[in-house]
Coordinates of C-alpha atoms and ligand atoms in Angstrom, one line a residue:
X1 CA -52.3 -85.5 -129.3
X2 CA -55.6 -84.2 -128.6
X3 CA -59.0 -85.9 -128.0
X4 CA -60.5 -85.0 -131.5
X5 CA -57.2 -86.7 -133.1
X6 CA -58.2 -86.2 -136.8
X7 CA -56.6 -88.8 -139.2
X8 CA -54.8 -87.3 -142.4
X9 CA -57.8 -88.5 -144.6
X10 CA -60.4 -85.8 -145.5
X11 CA -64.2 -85.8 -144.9
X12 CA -64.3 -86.3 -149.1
X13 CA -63.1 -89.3 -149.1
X14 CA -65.5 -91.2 -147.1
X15 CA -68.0 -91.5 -149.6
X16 CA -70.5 -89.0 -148.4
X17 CA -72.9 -86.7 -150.7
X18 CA -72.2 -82.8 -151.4
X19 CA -75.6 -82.1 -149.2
X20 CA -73.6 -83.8 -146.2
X21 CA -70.5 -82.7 -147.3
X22 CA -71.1 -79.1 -147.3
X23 CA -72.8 -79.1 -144.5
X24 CA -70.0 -80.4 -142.2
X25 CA -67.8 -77.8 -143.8
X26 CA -70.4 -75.1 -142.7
X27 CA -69.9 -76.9 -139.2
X28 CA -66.4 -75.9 -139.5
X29 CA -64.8 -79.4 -139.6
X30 CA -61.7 -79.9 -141.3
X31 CA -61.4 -83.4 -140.9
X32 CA -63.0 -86.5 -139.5
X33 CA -62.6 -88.0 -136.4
X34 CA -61.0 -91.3 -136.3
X35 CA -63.9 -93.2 -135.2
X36 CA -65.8 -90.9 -138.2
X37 CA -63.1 -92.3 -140.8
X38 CA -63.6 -96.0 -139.8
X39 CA -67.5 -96.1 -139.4
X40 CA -68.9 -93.8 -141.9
X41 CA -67.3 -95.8 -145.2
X42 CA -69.3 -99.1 -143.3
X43 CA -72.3 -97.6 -142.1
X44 CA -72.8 -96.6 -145.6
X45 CA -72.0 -99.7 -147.2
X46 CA -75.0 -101.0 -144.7
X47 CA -72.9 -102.7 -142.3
X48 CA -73.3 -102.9 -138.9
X49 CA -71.5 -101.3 -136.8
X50 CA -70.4 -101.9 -133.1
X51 CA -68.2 -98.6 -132.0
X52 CA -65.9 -98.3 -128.8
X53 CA -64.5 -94.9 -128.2
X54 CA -64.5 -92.5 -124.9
X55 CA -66.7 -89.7 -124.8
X56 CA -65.8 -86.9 -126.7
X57 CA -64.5 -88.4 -129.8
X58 CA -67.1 -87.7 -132.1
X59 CA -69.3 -90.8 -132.6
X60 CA -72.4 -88.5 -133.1
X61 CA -71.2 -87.8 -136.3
X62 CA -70.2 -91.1 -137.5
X63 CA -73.7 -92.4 -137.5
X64 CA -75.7 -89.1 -138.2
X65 CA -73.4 -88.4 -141.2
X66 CA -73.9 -91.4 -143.6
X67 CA -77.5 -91.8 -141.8
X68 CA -78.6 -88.3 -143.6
X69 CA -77.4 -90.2 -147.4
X70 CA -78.9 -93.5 -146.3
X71 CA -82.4 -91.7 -145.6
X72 CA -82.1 -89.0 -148.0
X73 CA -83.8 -91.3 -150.6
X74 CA -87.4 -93.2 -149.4
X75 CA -90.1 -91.3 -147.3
X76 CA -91.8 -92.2 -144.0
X77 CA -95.2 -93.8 -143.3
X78 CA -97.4 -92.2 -140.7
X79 CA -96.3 -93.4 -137.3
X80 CA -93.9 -95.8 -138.8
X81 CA -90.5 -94.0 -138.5
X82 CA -87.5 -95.3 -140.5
X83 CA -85.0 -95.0 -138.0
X84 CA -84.4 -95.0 -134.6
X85 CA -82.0 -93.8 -132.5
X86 CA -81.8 -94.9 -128.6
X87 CA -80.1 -92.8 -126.2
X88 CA -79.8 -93.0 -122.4
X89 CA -80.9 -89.3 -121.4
X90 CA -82.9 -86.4 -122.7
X91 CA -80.1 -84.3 -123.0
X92 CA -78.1 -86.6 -125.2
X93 CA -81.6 -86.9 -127.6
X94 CA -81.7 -83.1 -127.4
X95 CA -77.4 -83.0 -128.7
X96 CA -78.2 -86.1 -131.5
X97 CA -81.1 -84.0 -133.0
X98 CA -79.5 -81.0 -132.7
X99 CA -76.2 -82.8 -135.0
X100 CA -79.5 -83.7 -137.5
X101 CA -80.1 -80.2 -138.1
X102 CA -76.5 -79.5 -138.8
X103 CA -75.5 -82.1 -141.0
X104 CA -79.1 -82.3 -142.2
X105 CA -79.4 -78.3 -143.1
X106 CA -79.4 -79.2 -146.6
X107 CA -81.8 -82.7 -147.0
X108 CA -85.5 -82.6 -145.6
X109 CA -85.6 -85.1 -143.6
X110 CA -87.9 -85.2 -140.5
X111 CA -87.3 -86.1 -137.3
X112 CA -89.3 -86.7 -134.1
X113 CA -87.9 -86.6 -130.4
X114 CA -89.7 -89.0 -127.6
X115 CA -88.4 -87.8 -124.5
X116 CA -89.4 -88.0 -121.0
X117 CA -90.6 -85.2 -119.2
X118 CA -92.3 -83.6 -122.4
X119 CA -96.0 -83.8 -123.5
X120 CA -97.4 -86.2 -125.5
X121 CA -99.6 -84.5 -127.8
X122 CA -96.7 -82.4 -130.2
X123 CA -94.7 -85.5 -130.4
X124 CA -97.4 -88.0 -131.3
X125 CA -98.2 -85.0 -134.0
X126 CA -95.3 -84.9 -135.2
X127 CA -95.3 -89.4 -135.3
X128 CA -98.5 -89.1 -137.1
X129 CA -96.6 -87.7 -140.0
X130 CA -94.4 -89.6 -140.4
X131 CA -90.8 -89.4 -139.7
X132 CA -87.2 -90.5 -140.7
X133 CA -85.5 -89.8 -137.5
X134 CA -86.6 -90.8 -134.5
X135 CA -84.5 -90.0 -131.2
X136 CA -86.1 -91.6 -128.3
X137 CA -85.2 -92.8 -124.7
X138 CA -86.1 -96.3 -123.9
X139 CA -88.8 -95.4 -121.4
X140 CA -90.3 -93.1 -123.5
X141 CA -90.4 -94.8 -126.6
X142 CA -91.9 -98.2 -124.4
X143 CA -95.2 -95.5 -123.2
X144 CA -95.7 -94.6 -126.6
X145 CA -95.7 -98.1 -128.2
X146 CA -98.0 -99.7 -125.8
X147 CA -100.3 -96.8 -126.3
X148 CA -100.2 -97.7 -129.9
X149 CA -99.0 -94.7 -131.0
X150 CA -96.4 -96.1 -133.0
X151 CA -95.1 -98.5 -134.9
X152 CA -91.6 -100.2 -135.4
X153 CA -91.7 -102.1 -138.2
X154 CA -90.5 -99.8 -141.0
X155 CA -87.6 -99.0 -138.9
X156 CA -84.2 -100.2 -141.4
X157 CA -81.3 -98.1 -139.2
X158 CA -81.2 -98.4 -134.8
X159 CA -78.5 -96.8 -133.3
X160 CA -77.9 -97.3 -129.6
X161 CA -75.8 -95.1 -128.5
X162 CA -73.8 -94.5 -125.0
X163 CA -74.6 -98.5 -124.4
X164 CA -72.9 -98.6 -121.1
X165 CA -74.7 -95.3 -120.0
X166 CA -78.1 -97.4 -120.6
X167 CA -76.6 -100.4 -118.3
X168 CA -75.9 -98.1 -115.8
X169 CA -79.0 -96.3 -115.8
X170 CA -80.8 -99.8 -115.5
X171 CA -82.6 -99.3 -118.9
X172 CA -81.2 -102.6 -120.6
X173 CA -84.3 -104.7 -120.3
X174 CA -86.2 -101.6 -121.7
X175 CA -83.5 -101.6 -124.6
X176 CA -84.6 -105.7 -125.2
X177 CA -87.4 -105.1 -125.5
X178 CA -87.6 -102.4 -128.4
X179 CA -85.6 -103.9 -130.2
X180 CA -88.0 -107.3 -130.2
X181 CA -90.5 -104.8 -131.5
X182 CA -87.8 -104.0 -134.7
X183 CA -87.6 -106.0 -137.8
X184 CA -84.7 -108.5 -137.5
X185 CA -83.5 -107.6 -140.9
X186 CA -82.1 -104.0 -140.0
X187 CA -79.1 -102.1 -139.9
X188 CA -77.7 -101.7 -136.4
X189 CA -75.1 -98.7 -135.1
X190 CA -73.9 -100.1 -131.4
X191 CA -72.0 -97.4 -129.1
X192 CA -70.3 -97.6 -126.1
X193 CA -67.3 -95.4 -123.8
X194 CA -66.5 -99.1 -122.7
X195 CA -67.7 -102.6 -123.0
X196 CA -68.7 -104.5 -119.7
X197 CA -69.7 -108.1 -120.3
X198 CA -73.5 -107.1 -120.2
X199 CA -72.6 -104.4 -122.9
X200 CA -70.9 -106.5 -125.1
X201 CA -74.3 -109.5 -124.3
X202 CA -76.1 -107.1 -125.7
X203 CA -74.1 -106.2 -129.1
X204 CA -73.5 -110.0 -129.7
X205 CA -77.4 -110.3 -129.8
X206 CA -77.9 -107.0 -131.2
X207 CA -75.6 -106.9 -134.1
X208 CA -75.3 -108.9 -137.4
X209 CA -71.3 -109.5 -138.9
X210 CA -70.5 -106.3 -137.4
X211 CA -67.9 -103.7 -138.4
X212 CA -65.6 -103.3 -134.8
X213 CA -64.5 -99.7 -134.4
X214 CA -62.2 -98.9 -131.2
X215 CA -60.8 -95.8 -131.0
X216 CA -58.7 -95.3 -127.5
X217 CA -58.9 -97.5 -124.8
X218 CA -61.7 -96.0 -122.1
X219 CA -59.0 -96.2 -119.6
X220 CA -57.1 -93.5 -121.7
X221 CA -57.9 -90.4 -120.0
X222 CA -57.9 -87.6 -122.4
X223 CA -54.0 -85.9 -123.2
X224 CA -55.5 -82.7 -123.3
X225 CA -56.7 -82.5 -119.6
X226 CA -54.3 -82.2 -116.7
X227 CA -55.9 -84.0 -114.4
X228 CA -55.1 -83.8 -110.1
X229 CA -56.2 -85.0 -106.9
X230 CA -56.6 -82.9 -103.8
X231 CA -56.9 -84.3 -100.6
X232 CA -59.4 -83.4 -97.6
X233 CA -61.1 -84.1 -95.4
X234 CA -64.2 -86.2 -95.8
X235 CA -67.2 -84.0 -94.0
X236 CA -69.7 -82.8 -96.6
X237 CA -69.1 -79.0 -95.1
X238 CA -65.1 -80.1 -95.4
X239 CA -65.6 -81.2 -99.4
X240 CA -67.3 -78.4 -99.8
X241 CA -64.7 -75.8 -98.7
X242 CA -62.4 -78.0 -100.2
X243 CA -63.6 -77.2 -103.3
X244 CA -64.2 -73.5 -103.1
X245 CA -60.4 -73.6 -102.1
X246 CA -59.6 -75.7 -105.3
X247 CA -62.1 -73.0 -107.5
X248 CA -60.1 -70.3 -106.2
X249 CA -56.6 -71.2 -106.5
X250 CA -57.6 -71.7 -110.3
X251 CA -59.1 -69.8 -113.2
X252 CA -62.5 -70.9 -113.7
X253 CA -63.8 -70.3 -117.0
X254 CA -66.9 -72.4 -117.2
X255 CA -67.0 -76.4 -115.1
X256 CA -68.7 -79.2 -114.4
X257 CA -69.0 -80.4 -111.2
X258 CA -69.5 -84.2 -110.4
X259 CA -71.2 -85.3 -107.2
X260 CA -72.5 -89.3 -107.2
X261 CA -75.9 -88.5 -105.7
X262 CA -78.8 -86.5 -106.5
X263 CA -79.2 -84.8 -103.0
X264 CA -75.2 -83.7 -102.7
X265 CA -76.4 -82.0 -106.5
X266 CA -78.9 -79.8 -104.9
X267 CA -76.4 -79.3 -101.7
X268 CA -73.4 -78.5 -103.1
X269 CA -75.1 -76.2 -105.6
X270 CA -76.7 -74.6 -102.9
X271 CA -73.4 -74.3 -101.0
X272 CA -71.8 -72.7 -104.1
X273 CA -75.2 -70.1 -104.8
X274 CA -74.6 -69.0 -100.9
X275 CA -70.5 -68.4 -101.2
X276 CA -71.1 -65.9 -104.0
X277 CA -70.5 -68.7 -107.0
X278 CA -72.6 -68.7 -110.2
X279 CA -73.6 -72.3 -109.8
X280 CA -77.0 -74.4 -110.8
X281 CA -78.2 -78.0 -110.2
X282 CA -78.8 -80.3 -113.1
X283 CA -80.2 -83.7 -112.5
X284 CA -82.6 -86.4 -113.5
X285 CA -85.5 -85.3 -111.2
X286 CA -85.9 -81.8 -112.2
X287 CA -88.4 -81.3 -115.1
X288 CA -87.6 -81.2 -118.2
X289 CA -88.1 -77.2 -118.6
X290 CA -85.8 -76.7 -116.0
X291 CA -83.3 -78.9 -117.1
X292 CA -83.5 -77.5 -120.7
X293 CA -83.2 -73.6 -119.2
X294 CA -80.1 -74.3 -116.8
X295 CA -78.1 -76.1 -119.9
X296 CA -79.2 -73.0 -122.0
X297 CA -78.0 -71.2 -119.4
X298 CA -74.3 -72.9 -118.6
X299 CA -74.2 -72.7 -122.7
X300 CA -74.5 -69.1 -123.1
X301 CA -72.5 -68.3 -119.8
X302 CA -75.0 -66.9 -117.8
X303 CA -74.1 -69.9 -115.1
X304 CA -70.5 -70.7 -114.7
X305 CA -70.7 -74.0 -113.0
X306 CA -73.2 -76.9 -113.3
X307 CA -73.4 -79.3 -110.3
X308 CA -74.5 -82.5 -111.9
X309 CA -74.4 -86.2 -111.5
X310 CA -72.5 -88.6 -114.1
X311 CA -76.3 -89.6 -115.4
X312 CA -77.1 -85.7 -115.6
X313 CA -73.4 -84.6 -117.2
X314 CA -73.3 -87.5 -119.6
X315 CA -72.9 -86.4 -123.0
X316 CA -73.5 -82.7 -122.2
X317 CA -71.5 -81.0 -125.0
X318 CA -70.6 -77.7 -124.5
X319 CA -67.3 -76.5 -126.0
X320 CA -64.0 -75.1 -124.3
X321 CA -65.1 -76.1 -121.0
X322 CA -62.6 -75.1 -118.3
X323 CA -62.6 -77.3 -115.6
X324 CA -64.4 -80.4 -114.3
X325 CA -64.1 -80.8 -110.8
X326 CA -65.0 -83.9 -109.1
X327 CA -66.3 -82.9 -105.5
X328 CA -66.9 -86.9 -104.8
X329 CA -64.6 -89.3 -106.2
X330 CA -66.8 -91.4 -108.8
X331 CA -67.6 -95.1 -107.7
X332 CA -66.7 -96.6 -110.6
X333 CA -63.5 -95.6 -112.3
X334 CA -64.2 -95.6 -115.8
X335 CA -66.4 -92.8 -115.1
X336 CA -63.8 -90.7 -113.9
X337 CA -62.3 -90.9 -117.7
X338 CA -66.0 -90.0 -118.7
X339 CA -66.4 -87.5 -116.2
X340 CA -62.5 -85.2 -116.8
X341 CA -63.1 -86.1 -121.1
X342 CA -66.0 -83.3 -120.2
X343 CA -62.9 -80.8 -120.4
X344 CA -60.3 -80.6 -122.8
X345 CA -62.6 -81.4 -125.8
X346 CA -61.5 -80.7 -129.2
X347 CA -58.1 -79.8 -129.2
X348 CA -58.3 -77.4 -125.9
X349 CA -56.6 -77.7 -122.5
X350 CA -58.7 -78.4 -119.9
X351 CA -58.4 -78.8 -116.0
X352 CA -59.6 -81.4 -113.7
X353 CA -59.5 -82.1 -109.7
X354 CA -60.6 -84.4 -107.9
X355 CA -61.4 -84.4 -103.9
X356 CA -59.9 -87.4 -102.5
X357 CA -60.8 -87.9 -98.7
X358 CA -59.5 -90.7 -96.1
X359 CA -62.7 -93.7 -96.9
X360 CA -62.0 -93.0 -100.9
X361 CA -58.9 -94.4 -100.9
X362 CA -60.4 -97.7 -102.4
X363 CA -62.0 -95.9 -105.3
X364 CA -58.8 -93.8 -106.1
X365 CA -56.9 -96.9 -106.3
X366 CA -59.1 -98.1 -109.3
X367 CA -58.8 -95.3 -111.1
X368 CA -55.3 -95.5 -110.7
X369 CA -55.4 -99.1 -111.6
X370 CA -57.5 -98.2 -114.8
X371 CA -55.1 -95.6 -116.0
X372 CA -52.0 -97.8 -115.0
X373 CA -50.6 -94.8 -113.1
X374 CA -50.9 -92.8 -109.7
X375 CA -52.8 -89.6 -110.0
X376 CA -51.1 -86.3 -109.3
X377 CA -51.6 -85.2 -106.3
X378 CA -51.7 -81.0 -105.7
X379 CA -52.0 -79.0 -102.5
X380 CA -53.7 -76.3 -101.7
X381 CA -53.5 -73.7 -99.6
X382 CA -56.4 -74.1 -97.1
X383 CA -57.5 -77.3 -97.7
X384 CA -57.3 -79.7 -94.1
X385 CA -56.4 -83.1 -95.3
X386 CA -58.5 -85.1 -92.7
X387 CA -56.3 -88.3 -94.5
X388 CA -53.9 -89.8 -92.4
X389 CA -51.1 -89.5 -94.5
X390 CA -49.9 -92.4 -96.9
X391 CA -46.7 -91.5 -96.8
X392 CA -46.6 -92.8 -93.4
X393 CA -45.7 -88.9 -91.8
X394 CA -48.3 -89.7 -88.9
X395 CA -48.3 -88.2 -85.3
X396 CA -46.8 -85.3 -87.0
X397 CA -49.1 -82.8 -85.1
X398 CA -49.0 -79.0 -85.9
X399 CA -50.6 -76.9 -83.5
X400 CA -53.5 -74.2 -84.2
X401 CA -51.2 -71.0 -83.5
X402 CA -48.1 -71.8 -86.0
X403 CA -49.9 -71.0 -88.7
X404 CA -49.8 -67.2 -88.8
X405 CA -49.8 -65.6 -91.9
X406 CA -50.9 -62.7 -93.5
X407 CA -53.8 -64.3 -95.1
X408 CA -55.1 -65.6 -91.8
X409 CA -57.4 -62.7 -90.9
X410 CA -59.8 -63.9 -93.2
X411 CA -60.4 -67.2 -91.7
X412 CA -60.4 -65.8 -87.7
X413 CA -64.3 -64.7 -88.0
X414 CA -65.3 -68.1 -88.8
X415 CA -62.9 -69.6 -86.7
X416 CA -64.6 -68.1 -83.4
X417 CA -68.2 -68.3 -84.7
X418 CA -67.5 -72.1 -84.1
X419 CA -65.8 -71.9 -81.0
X420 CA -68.8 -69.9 -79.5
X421 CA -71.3 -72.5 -80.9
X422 CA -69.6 -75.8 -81.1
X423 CA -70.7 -78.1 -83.8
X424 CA -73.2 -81.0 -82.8
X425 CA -72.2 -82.7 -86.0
X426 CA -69.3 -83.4 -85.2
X427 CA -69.9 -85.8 -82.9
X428 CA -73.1 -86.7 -84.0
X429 CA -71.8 -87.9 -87.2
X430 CA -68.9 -89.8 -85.9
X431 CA -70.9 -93.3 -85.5
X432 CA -72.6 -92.9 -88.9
X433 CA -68.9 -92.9 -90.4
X434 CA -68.1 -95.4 -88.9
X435 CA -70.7 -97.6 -89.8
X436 CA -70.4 -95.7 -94.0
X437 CA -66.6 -96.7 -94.0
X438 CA -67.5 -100.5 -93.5
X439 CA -70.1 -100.7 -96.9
X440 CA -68.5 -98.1 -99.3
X441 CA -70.2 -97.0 -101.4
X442 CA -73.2 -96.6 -98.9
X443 CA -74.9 -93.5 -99.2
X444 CA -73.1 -90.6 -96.7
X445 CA -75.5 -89.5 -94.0
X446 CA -76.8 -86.0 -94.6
X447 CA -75.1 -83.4 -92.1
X448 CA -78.3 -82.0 -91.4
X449 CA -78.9 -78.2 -91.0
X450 CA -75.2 -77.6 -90.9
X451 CA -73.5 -74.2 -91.7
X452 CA -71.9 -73.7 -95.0
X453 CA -68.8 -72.4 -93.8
X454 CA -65.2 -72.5 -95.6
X455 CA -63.4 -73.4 -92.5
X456 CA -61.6 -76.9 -91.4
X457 CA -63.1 -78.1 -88.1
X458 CA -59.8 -77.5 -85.6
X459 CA -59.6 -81.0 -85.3
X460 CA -58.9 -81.5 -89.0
X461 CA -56.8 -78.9 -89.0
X462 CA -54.3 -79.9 -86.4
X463 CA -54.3 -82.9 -89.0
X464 CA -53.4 -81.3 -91.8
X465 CA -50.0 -82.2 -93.7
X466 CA -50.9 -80.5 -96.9
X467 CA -49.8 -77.0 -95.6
X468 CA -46.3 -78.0 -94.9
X469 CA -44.6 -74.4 -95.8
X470 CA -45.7 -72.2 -92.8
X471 CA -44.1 -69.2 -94.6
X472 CA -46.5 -68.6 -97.2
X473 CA -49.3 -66.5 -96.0
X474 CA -52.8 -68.8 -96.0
X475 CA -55.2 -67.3 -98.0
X476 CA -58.7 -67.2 -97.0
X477 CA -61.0 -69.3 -99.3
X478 CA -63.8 -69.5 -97.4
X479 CA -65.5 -66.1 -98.0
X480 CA -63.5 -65.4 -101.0
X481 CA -64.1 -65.9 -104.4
X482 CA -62.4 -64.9 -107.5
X483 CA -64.4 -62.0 -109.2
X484 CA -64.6 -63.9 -112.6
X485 CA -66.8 -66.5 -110.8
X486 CA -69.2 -63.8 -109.1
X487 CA -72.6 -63.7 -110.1
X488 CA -74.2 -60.7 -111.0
X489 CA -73.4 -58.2 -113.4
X490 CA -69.6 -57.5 -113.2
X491 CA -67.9 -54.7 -115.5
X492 CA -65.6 -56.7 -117.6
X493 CA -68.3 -59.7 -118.0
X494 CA -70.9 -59.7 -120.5
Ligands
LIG501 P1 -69.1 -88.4 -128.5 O1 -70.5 -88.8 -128.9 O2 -68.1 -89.4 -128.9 O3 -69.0 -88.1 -127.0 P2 -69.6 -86.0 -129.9 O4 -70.2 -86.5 -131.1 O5 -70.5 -85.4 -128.8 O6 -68.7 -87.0 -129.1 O7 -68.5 -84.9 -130.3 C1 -67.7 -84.2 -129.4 C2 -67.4 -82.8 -129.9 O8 -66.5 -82.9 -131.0 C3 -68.6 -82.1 -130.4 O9 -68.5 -80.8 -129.9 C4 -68.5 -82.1 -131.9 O10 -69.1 -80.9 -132.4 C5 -67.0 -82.1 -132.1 N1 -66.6 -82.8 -133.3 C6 -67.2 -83.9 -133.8 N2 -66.6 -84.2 -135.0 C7 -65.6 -83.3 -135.2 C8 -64.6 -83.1 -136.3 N3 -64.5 -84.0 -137.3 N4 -63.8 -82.1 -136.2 C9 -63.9 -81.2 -135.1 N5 -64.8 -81.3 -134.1 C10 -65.6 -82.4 -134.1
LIG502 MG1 -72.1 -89.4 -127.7

């Protein structure tokens, strides 16, 4: 079953016009989504709706869809738009007005965007006249009202969309209070990947009689990715090599990768740039133009991999992605389904890992706890462990010279680099751990002005379990990198 499970109804029968209808064929959809079946027929009968369904199941569509019809008759005041549409980041307002001009190819309907990070001036032009569609983020939309330069009252459709995206994000007394600033006689579309009790506060004052919609459970990761875990150790220069090792043991089309804080974004990018890897940073504090160029970019495959945050990777909808990898294991498990349902979308296979080292072991256990199963676990050559083992192999020591191989003369450089200049960190860092493992999830101390190299410290390495089969020749990831992932121009790449 894949993630875009269509039902065996068609997009006909849902009571949408021949404008709409053709255009969705022009999109090349065959048939609705199931969370597009159940809403559409009820958002166009003009009830609310309050939708539950992961990420990736095509709720843009349900509301957009039989939002086009419901707007296609009526015209919009100067400054008083007839719609609005909430949405937790710019990128997500960007994708919702992007489906407008789809499914709207064939109606004139106008439609503004109030984002942060943009100039004023063209979007209050655009307010002043008059729209049917407007796609705002709370913030945003609160600077423009108290500066007058708009006006709520005509509004007869809000959407709020990716509801538990705004709690997280801290934007749900921003959320309040536009909607105080709405008529109370309105039509309102409520979505969310899952319903915490503040979520569903906020639908129960939000939403009149409404329509409930749930598609999958949130805690139902998608069946079209094969998820893993890979175990490691828990140094940032250790993740990091960890997860060149995981990159290279697999083919990489195009990924995501997850890190839970800002500064790893910029660090592990970095780390990636510097080992050879077509990588870029995307998070909330860059400006807008450079967040709009590096998505252009990852779209049209000029980047391979986006290091991003859950905030920053929310939404971002970019087809027959390859891999998500998450290079920290995310604090709160229902992101995790959020964060894999980035691959695998719409019928394809995808691929997801996870580093897992020793202090996560609390968060792994509530994802597995949320998906009612243990997590795979895969080994791979060259990653050190750092965990002590669950399975309770401890003591079981390997020493540094057993591990000959063919593949080995790749890692010796590295190896006596740090034996000439032993690393400060090491110890330096050991009280700070201490200190981290007792408030999880307290920010990790920065491993300042350390080396990215691909290679386990020896301690971690006499640790390591995951290497059981001494045969096999290691193979070097920490200077290598498959040629697919290379940046720069490469023969058989475009
Ligand atoms: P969500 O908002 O639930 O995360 P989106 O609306 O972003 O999901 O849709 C996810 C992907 O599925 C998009 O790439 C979209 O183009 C695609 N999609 C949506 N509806 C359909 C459909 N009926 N058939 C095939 N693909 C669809
Ligand atoms: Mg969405």
């Amino acid at each position: 079953m894949s993630l875009i499970e269509t039902d065996s109804n068609t997009f006909d029968a849902l009571g949408l016009s021949e404008n709409v209808l053709k255009a969705v064929t022009d999109a090349g959809y065959q048939k609705p989504t199931p969370i597009q079946a159940q809403a559409i027929p009820y958002v166009l009968m003009g009830r609310d709706i309050l939708g539950c369904a992961q990420t990736g199941t095509g709720k843009t569509a349900s509301f957009t869809l039989p939002m086009i019809d419901i707007l296609a008759s009526g015209r919009a005041k100067a400054r008083m738009p007839r719609s609005l549409i909430l949405t937790p980041t710019r990128e997500l307002a960007a994708q919702i007005s992007e489906n407008f001009q789809t499914y709207g190819k064939y109606n004139k309907l106008t439609m503004a965007l109030l984002i942060g990070g943009e100039s004023f001036g063209p979007q209050l032009e655009k307010l002043d006249r008059g729209v049917d569609v407007l796609i705002a983020t709370p913030g945003r939309l609160i600077d423009h009202y108290e500066r007058g330069g708009i006006l709520l009252t005509d509004v007869k459709i809000l959407v709020i969309d990716e509801a538990d995206r705004m709690l997280d994000m801290g934007f749900i007394p921003d959320v309040e209070r536009i909607v105080s600033f709405l008529p109370r006689i309105r039509q309102t579309l409520f979505f969310s990947a899952t319903f915490p009790p503040e979520v569903k506060r906020l639908a129960d004052q939000f939403l009149m009689n409404p329509k409930e919609i749930t598609v999958s459970r949130t805690s139902s990761a998608a069946e079209t990715v094969e998820h893993s875990i890979v175990r490691c150790g828990g140094k940032d220069f250790e993740k990091r090599a960890a997860l060149r090792a995981v990159m290279a043991s697999e083919e990489v089309k195009n990924a995501l990768v997850f890190c839970n804080r800002k500064r790893d974004v910029d660090v592990v990018a970095k780390s990636l740039i510097r080992h050879g890897f077509s990588a870029a940073p995307l998070h909330g504090d860059m400006v807008q133009s450079a967040r709009t160029e590096t998505l252009e970019a990852f779209k049209a495959g000029k980047i391979s991999l986006l290091v991003a945050t859950d905030v920053a990777g929310r939404g971002i909808d970019i087809q027959g992605m390859s891999h998500v990898f998450n290079y920290d294991i995310p604090f709160h498990a229902e992101d995790y389904v959020h964060r894999i349902g980035r691959t695998g979308r719409a019928g394809t296979k995808g691929r997801a890992f996870t580093l897992v080292a020793p202090d996560d072991a609390k968060f792994l256990a509530a994802i597995e706890r949320l998906l009612g199963k243990p997590l795979n676990v895969v080994a791979i050559e060259g990653i050190a462990e750092g965990a002590a083992d669950e399975a309770g192999e401890t003591g079981r020591e390997r020493g540094r010279g057993d591990r000959g191989g063919r593949g080995r003369g790749r890692r010796r450089p590295g190896e006596r680099d740090r034996e000439r200049s032993p690393r400060r960190e090491e110890s330096d860092s050991a009280p700070a751990r201490a200190e981290e493992s007792k408030a999880a999830p307290a920010p990790v101390k920065e491993q300042a002005k350390e080396p990215v190299r691909a290679n386990a410290p020896e301690g971690r390495r006499r640790d390591n379990r995951n290497n059981r089969d001494d045969d096999k020749p290691v193979v070097a990831f920490g200077d290598h990198m498959p040629a697919f992932l290379a940046r720069g121009p490469s023969p058989k790449r475009d």
